[in-house]
Short mmCIF file of C-alpha atoms and ligand atoms in Angstrom, two decimals:
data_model
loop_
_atom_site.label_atom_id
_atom_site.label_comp_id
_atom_site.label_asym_id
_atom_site.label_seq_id
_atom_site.Cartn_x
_atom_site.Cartn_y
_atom_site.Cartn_z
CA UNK A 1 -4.91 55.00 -96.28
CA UNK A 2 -6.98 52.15 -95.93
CA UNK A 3 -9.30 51.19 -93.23
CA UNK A 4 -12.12 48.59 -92.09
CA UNK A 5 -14.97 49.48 -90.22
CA UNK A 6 -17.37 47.28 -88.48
CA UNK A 7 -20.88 49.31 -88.27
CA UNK A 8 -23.90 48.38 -85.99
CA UNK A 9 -26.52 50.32 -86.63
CA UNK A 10 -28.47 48.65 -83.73
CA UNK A 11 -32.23 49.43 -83.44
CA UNK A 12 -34.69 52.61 -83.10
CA UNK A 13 -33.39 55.42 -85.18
CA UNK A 14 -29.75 53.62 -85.20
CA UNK A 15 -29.64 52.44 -88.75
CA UNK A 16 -31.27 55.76 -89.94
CA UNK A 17 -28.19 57.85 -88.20
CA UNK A 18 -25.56 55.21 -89.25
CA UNK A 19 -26.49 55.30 -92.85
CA UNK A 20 -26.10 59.32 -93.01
CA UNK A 21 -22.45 58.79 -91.28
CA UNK A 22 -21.40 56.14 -93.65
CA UNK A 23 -22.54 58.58 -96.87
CA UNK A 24 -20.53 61.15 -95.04
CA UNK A 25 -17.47 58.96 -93.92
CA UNK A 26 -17.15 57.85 -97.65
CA UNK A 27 -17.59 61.14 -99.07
CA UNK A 28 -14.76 62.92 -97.09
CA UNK A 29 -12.53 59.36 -97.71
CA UNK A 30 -13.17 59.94 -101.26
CA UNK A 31 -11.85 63.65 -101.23
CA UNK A 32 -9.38 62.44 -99.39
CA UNK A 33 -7.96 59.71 -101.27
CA UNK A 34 -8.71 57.35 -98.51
CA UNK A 35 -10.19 53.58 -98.92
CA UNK A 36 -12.99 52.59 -96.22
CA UNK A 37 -14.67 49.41 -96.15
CA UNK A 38 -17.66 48.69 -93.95
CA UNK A 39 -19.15 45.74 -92.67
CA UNK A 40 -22.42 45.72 -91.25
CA UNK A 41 -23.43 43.60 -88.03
CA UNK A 42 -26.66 42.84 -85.84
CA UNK A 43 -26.40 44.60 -82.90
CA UNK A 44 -28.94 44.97 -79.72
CA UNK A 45 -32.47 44.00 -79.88
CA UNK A 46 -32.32 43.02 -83.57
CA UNK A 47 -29.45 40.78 -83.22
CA UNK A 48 -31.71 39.15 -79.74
CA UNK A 49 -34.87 38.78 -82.32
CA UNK A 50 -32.33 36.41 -84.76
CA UNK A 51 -29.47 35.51 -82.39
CA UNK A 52 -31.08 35.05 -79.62
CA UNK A 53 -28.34 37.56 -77.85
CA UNK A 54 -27.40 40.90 -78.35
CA UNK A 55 -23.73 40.51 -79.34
CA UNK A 56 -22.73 37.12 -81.09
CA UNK A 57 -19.51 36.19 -80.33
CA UNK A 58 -19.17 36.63 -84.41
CA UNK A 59 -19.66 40.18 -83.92
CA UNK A 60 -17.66 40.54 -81.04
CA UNK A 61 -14.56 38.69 -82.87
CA UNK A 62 -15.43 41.25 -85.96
CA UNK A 63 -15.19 44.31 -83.44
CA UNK A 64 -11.94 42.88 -81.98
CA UNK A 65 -10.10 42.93 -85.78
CA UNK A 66 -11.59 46.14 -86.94
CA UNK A 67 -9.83 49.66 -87.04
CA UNK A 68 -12.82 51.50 -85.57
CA UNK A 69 -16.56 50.74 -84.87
CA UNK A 70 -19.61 52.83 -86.03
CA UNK A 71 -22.86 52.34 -83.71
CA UNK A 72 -26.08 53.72 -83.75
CA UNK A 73 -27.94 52.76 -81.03
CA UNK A 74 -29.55 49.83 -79.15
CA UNK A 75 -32.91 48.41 -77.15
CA UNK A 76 -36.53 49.99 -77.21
CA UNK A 77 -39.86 49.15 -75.64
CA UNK A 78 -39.82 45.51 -77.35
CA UNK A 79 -37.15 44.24 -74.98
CA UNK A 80 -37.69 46.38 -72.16
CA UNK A 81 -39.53 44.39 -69.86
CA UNK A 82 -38.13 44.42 -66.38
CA UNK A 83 -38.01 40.43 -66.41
CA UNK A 84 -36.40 39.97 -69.79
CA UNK A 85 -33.45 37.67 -69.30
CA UNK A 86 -31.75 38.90 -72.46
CA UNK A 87 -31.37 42.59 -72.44
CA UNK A 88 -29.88 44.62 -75.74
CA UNK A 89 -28.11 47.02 -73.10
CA UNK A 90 -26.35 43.63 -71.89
CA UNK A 91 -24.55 43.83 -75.44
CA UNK A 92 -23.56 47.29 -75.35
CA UNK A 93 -21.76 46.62 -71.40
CA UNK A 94 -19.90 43.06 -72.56
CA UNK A 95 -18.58 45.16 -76.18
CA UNK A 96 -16.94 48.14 -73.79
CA UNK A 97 -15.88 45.26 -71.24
CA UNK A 98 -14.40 42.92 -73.68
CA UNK A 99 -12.69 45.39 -75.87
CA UNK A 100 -11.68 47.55 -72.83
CA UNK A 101 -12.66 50.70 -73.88
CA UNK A 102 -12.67 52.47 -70.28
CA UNK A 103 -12.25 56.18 -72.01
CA UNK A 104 -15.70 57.26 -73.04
CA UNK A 105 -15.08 61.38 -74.65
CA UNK A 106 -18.52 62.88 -74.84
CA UNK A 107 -17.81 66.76 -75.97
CA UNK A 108 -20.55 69.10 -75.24
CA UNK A 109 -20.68 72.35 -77.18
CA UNK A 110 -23.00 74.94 -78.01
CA UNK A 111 -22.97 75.84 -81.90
CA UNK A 112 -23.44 79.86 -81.90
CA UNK A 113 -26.28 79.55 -84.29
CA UNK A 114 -28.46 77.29 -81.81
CA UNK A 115 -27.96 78.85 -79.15
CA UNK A 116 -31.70 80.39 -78.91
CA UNK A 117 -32.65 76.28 -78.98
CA UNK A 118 -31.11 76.11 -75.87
CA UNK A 119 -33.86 75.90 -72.78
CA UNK A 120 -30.82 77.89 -71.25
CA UNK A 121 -30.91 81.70 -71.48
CA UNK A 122 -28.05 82.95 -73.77
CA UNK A 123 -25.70 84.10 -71.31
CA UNK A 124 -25.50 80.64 -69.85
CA UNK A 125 -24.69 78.78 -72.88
CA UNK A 126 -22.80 80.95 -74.90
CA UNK A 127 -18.65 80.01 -74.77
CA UNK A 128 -19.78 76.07 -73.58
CA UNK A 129 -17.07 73.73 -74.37
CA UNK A 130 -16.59 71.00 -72.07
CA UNK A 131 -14.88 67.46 -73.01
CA UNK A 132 -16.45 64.92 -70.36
CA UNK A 133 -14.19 61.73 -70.08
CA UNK A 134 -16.64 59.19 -68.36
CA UNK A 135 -14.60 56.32 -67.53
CA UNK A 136 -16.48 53.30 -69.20
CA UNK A 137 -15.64 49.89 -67.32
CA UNK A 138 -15.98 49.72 -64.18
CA UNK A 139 -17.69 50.95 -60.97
CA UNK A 140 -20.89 50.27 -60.42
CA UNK A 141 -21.78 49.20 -63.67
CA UNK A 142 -19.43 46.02 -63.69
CA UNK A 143 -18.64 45.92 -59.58
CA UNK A 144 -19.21 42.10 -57.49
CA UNK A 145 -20.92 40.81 -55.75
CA UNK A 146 -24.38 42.19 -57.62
CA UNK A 147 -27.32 40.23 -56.95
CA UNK A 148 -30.98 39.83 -55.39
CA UNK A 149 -32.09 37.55 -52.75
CA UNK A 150 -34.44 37.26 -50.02
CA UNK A 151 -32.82 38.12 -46.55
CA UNK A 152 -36.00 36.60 -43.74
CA UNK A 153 -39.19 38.10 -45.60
CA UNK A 154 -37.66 40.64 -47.68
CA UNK A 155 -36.36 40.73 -51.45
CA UNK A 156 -32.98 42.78 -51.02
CA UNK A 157 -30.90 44.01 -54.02
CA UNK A 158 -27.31 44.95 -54.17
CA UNK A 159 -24.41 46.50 -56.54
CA UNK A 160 -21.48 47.18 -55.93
CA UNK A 161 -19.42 50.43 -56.59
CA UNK A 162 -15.63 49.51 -57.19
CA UNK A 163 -12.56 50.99 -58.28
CA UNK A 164 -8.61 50.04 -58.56
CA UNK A 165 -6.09 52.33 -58.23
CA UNK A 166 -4.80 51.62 -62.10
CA UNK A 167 -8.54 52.04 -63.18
CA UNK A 168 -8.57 55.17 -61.52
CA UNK A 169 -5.00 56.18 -63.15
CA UNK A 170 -5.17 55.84 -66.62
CA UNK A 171 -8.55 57.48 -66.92
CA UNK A 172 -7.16 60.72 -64.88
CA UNK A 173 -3.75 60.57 -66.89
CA UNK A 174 -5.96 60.93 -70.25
CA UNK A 175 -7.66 63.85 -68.65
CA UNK A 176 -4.71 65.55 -67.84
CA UNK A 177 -2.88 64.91 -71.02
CA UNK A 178 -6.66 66.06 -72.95
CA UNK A 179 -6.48 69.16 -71.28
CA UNK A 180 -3.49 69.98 -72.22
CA UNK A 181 -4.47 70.72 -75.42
CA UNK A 182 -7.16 72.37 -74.42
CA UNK A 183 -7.55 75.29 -71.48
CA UNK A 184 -5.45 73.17 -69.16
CA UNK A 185 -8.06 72.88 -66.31
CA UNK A 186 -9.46 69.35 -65.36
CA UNK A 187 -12.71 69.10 -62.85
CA UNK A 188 -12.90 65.81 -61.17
CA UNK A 189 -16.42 64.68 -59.88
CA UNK A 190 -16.81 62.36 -57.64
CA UNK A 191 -19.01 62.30 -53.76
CA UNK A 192 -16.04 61.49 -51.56
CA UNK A 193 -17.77 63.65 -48.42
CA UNK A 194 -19.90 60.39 -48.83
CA UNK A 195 -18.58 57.06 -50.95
CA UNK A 196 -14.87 55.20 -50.20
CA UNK A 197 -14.47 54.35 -54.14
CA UNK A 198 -14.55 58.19 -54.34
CA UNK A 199 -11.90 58.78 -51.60
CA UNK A 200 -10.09 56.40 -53.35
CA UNK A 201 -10.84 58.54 -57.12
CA UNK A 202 -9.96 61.42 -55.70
CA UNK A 203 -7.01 60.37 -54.28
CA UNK A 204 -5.61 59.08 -57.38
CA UNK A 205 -6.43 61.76 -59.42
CA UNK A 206 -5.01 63.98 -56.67
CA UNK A 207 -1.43 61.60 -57.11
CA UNK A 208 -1.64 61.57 -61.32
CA UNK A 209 -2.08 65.32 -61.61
CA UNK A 210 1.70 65.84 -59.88
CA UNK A 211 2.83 65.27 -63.09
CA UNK A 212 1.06 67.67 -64.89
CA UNK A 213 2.11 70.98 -63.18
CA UNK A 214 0.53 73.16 -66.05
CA UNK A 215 -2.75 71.72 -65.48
CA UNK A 216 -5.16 73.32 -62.61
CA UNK A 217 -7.21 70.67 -60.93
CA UNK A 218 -10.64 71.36 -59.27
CA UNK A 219 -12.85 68.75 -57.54
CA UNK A 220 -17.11 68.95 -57.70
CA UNK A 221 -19.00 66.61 -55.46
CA UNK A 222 -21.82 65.15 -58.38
CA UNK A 223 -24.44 66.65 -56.14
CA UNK A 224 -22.96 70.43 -56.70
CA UNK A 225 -21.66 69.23 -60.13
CA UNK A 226 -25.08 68.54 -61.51
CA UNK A 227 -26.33 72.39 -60.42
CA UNK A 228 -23.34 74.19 -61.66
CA UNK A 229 -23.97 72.06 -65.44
CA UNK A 230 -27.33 74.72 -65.73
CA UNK A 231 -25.68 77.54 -63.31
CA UNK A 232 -22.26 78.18 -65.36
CA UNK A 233 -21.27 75.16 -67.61
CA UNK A 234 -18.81 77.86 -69.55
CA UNK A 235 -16.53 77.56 -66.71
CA UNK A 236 -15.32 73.60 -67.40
CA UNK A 237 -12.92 72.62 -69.79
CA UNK A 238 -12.05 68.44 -68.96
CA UNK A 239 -14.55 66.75 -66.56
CA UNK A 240 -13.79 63.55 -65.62
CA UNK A 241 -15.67 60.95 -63.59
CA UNK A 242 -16.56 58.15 -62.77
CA UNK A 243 -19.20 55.48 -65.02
CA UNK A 244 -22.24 56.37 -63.27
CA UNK A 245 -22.08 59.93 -62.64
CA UNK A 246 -20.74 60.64 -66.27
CA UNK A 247 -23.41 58.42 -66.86
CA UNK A 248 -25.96 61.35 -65.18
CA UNK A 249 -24.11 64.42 -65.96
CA UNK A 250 -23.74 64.10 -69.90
CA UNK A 251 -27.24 63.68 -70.50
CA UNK A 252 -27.98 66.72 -68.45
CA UNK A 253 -25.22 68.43 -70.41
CA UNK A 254 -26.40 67.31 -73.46
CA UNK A 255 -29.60 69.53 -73.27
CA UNK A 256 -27.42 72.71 -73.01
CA UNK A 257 -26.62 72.52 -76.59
CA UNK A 258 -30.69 72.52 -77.80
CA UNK A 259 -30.55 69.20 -79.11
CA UNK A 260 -29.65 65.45 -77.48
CA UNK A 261 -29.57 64.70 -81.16
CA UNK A 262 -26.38 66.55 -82.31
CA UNK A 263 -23.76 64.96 -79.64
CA UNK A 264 -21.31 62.80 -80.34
CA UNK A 265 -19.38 60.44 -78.56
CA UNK A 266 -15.98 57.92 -78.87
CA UNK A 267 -15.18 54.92 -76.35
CA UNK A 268 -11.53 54.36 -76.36
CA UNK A 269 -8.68 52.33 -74.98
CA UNK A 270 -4.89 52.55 -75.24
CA UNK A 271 -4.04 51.74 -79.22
CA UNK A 272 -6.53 53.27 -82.01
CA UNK A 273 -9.31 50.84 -81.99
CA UNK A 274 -12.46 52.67 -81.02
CA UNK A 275 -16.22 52.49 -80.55
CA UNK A 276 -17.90 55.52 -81.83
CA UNK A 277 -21.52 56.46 -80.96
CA UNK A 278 -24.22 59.21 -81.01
CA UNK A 279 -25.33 59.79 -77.30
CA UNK A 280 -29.16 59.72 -77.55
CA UNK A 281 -30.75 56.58 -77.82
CA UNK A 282 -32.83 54.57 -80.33
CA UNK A 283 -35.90 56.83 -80.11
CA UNK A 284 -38.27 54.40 -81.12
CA UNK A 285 -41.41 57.02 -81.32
CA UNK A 286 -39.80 58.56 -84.28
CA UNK A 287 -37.80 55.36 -85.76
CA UNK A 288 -38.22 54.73 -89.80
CA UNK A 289 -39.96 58.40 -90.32
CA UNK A 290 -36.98 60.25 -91.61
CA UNK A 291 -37.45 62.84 -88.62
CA UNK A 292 -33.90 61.88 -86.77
CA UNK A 293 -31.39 64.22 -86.38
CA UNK A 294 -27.78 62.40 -87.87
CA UNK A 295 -25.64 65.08 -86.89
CA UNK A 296 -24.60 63.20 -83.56
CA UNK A 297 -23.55 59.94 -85.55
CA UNK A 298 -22.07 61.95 -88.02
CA UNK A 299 -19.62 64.00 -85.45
CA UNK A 300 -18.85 61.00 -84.17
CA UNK A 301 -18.11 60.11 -87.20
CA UNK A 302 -15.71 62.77 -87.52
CA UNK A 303 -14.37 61.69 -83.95
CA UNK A 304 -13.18 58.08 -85.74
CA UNK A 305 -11.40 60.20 -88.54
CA UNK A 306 -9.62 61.56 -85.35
CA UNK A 307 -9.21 59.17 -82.94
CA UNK A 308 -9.03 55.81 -84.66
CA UNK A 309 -7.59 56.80 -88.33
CA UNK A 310 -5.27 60.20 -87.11
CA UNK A 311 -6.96 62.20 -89.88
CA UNK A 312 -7.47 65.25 -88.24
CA UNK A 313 -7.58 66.93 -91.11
CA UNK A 314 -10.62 65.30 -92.45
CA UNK A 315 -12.17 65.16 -88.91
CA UNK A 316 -12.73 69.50 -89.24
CA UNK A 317 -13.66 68.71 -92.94
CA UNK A 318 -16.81 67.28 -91.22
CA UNK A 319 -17.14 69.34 -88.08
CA UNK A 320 -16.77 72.16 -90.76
CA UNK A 321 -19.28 71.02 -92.49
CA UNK A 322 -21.96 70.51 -89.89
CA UNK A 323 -21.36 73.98 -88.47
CA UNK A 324 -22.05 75.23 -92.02
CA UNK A 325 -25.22 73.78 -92.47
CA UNK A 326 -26.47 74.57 -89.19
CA UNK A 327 -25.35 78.16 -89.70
CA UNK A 328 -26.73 78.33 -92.94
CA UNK A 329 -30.48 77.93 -90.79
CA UNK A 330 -30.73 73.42 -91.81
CA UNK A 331 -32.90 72.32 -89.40
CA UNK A 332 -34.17 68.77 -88.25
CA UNK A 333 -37.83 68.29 -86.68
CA UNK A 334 -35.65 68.56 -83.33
CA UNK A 335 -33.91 71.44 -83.46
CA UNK A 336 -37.35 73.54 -85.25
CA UNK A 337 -40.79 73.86 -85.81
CA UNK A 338 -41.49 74.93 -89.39
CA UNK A 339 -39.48 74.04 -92.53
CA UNK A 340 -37.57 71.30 -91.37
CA UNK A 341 -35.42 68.41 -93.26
CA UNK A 342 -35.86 65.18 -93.25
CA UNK A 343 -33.04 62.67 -91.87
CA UNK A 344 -31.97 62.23 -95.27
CA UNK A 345 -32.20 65.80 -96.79
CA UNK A 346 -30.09 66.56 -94.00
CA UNK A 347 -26.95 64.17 -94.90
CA UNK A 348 -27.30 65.35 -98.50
CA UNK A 349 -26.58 69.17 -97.11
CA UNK A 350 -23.48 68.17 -95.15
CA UNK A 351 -22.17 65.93 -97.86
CA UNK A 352 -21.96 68.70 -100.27
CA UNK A 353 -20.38 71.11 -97.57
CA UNK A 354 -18.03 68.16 -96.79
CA UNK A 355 -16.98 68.69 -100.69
CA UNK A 356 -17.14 71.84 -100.48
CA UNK A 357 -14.89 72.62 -97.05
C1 IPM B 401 -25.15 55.45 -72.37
C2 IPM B 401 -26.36 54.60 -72.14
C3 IPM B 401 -25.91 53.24 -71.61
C4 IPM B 401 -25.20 53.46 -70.29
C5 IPM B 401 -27.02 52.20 -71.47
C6 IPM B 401 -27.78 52.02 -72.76
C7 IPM B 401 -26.47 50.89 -70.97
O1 IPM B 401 -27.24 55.22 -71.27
O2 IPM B 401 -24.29 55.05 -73.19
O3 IPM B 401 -25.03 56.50 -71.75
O4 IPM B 401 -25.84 53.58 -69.25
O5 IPM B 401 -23.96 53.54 -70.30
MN1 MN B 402 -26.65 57.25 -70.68
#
C-alpha cells in the first residue's frame, strides 16, 4: 500500500523523536512492501519564529489531505511567557479542533523488564494495562464564554466547562466498542457529586453503555480516580473521560511505567485520518544532546500502522521490537544510570529488531 504522511516534528526534543520514528516507519514499510512518503512541516514555536503563528493555514490544509500525521512535540521556555499573544500550544488546540479529532487513546503499560524503574513497588505495577480515551475537543478546553475582565476593582477570569449530549456519545460508544476487545470493563471519570457537565457525562455514558450488555461499567469521581492510579492501576482496563481530567490523569499514569518517555499516543476521529504523538513534551533541557528517549514517538508510530493504515500486522512488528530491545537491557539516559544509548543508538537497535521480528 501506499501512504502520505505529513510529519511535524515541532520543537524541544520533537524533531530528535520524529526522526527515529520515520527510520523505523520506513524500515518496517520496506519489509513490508509498503510505500510511505513524508512531508515535513513547521509546527509550534518554530513555525511562530518564521510564520509568525503556530499552524499556517498551509499546514493545516496539508494535515487535512494526509493519511495520518506524525508529531513530536511543541512550545518551550522561548514562547512561554504568560503575556505572549501567540502561543505554540494555540496550534496544537486549533489542529485537534479543526480536524476533529475528539478520541485521544493514550495506552499505559508497564513492560515486565522496567518494572524496577517504576517509583511504584512491584506489586503495584506489575499486570498494568489501561487504554485511557481522553476525549480531545471540547470541555473546558474549547467551552464560551472564556475571558478576563475587570468586574468594580477586581480582574476576574472565567472558562467554561461544556459538553453536548453527541460529544458525550461518540466518545463513550468508542470506549465501549475498545473494550470489547479488550477485558470488557470501561471506568468512566468524571466529578458529578460536584459539576452539571459531569451529570450530564455520566448520564450519557450511563444511556450508550445499554447497548453494550457484555461490557461492565464503573464510575470514579477524578478526585478518587487520581488515588486509585498509584493504589491499584492493574484493576482498569478502558478509562474514559473527559479533556481536562484525561488531561491530569495520563500524566500521572504515565509515571507508572518508569518512563514519561516511552508512551505513546493517537488523536482520532471517525474515518482513518489521525494525529499521532509521544505524550511528554519538548523537553527543552535535554533538546539536540542525543539523550531523548524515541520509544514514545516510535509506538506511536506503530499506533498509525494501526489506526490510520489497518496494518496491524506491522504495528506488533514494532511493538515487538521495542519490547525486545528493552528486554534485551537498551537503555536511554531516562530509563538508567550507567551505560546508556544515545537517541540515535537507540533507533538503530529497534530497526534491526524491526527486521528481525
Ligand atoms: C497534552 C498537552 C496539551 C494539552 C498542551 C500542550 C496544550 O499537555 O497533549 O496533554 O493540555 O492537551
Ligand atoms: Mn498534558
Amino acid at each position: 500500500m501506499q501512504a502520505k504522511i505529513i510529519v511535524l516534528p515541532g520543537d524541544g526534543i520533537g524533531p530528535e523523536v520524529t526522526a527515529a520514528a520515520m527510520e523505523v516507519l520506513q524500515t518496517a514499510a520496506e519489509k513490508f512492501n509498503h510505500k510511505l512518503t513524508f512531508e515535513e512541516h513547521l509546527f509550534g514555536g518554530c513555525a511562530i519564529d518564521s510564520q509568525g503563528v503556530p499552524l499556517s493555514e498551509n499546514t493545516l490544509a496539508a494535515c487535512k489531505a494526509a493519511d495520518a500525521i506524525l508529531l513530536g512535540a511543541v512550545g518551550g521556555p522561548k514562547w512561554d511567557s504568560p503575556s505572549a499573544s501567540v502561543r505554540p500550544e494555540q496550534g496544537l488546540l486549533r489542529l485537534r479542533k479543526e480536524l476533529d479529532l475528539f478520541a485521544n487513546l493514550r495506552p499505559v503499560k508497564v513492560f515486565p523488564a522496567l518494572i524496577d524503574s517504576s517509583p511504584l513497588r512491584r506489586e503495584r505495577v506489575e499486570n498494568v494495562d489501561i487504554l485511557f480515551l481522553r476525549e480531545l475537543t471540547s470541555g473546558i478546553y474549547f467551552g464560551q464564554p472564556r475571558e478576563r475582565k475587570n468586574i468594580g476593582s477586581q480582574e476576574t477570569a472565567l472558562d467554561t466547562m461544556f459538553y453536548s449530549e453527541d460529544e458525550v456519545r461518540r466518545i463513550a460508544h468508542l470506549a465501549f466498542e475498545t473494550s470489547q476487545k479488550r477485558r470488557k470493563s470501561v471506568t468512566s471519570v468524571d466529578k458529578a457529586n460536584v459539576l452539571e457537565s459531569s451529570r450530564l457525562w455520566r448520564k450519557v455514558v450511563i444511556e450508550v453503555s445499554g447497548s453494550y450488555p457484555d461490557v461492565t461499567l464503573h464510575h470514579q469521581l477524578v478526585d478518587s480516580m487520581a488515588m486509585r492510579i498509584i493504589q491499584g492501576a492493574g484493576d482498569f482496563d478502558v478509562v474514559v473521560t473527559s479533556n481536562m481530567f484525561g488531561d491530569i490523569l495520563t500524566d500521572e499514569a504515565s509515571v507508572l511505567s518508569g518512563s514519561l518517555g516511552l508512551l505513546p499516543s493517537a488523536s482520532l476521529r471517525s474515518g482513518s485520518l489521525g494525529l499521532y504523538e509521544p505524550i511528554h513534551g519538548s523537553a527543552p533541557d535535554i533538546a539536540g544532546k542525543g539523550l531523548a528517549n524515541p520509544i514514545g514517538s516510535v509506538l506511536s508510530a506503530a499506533m498509525l500502522f494501526r489506526y490510520s493504515l489497518n496494518l496491524d500486522e506491522e504495528a506488533r512488528c514494532i511493538e515487538t521490537a521495542v519490547q525486545n530491545a528493552l528486554d534485551q537491557g537498551a537503555r536511554t539516559a531516562d530509563l538508567a544510570d550507567s551505560n546508556t544509548l544515545t537517541t540515535t543508538e537507540m533507533t538503530g537497535i529497534l530497526c534491526k529488531l524491526v527486521l528481525d521480528a
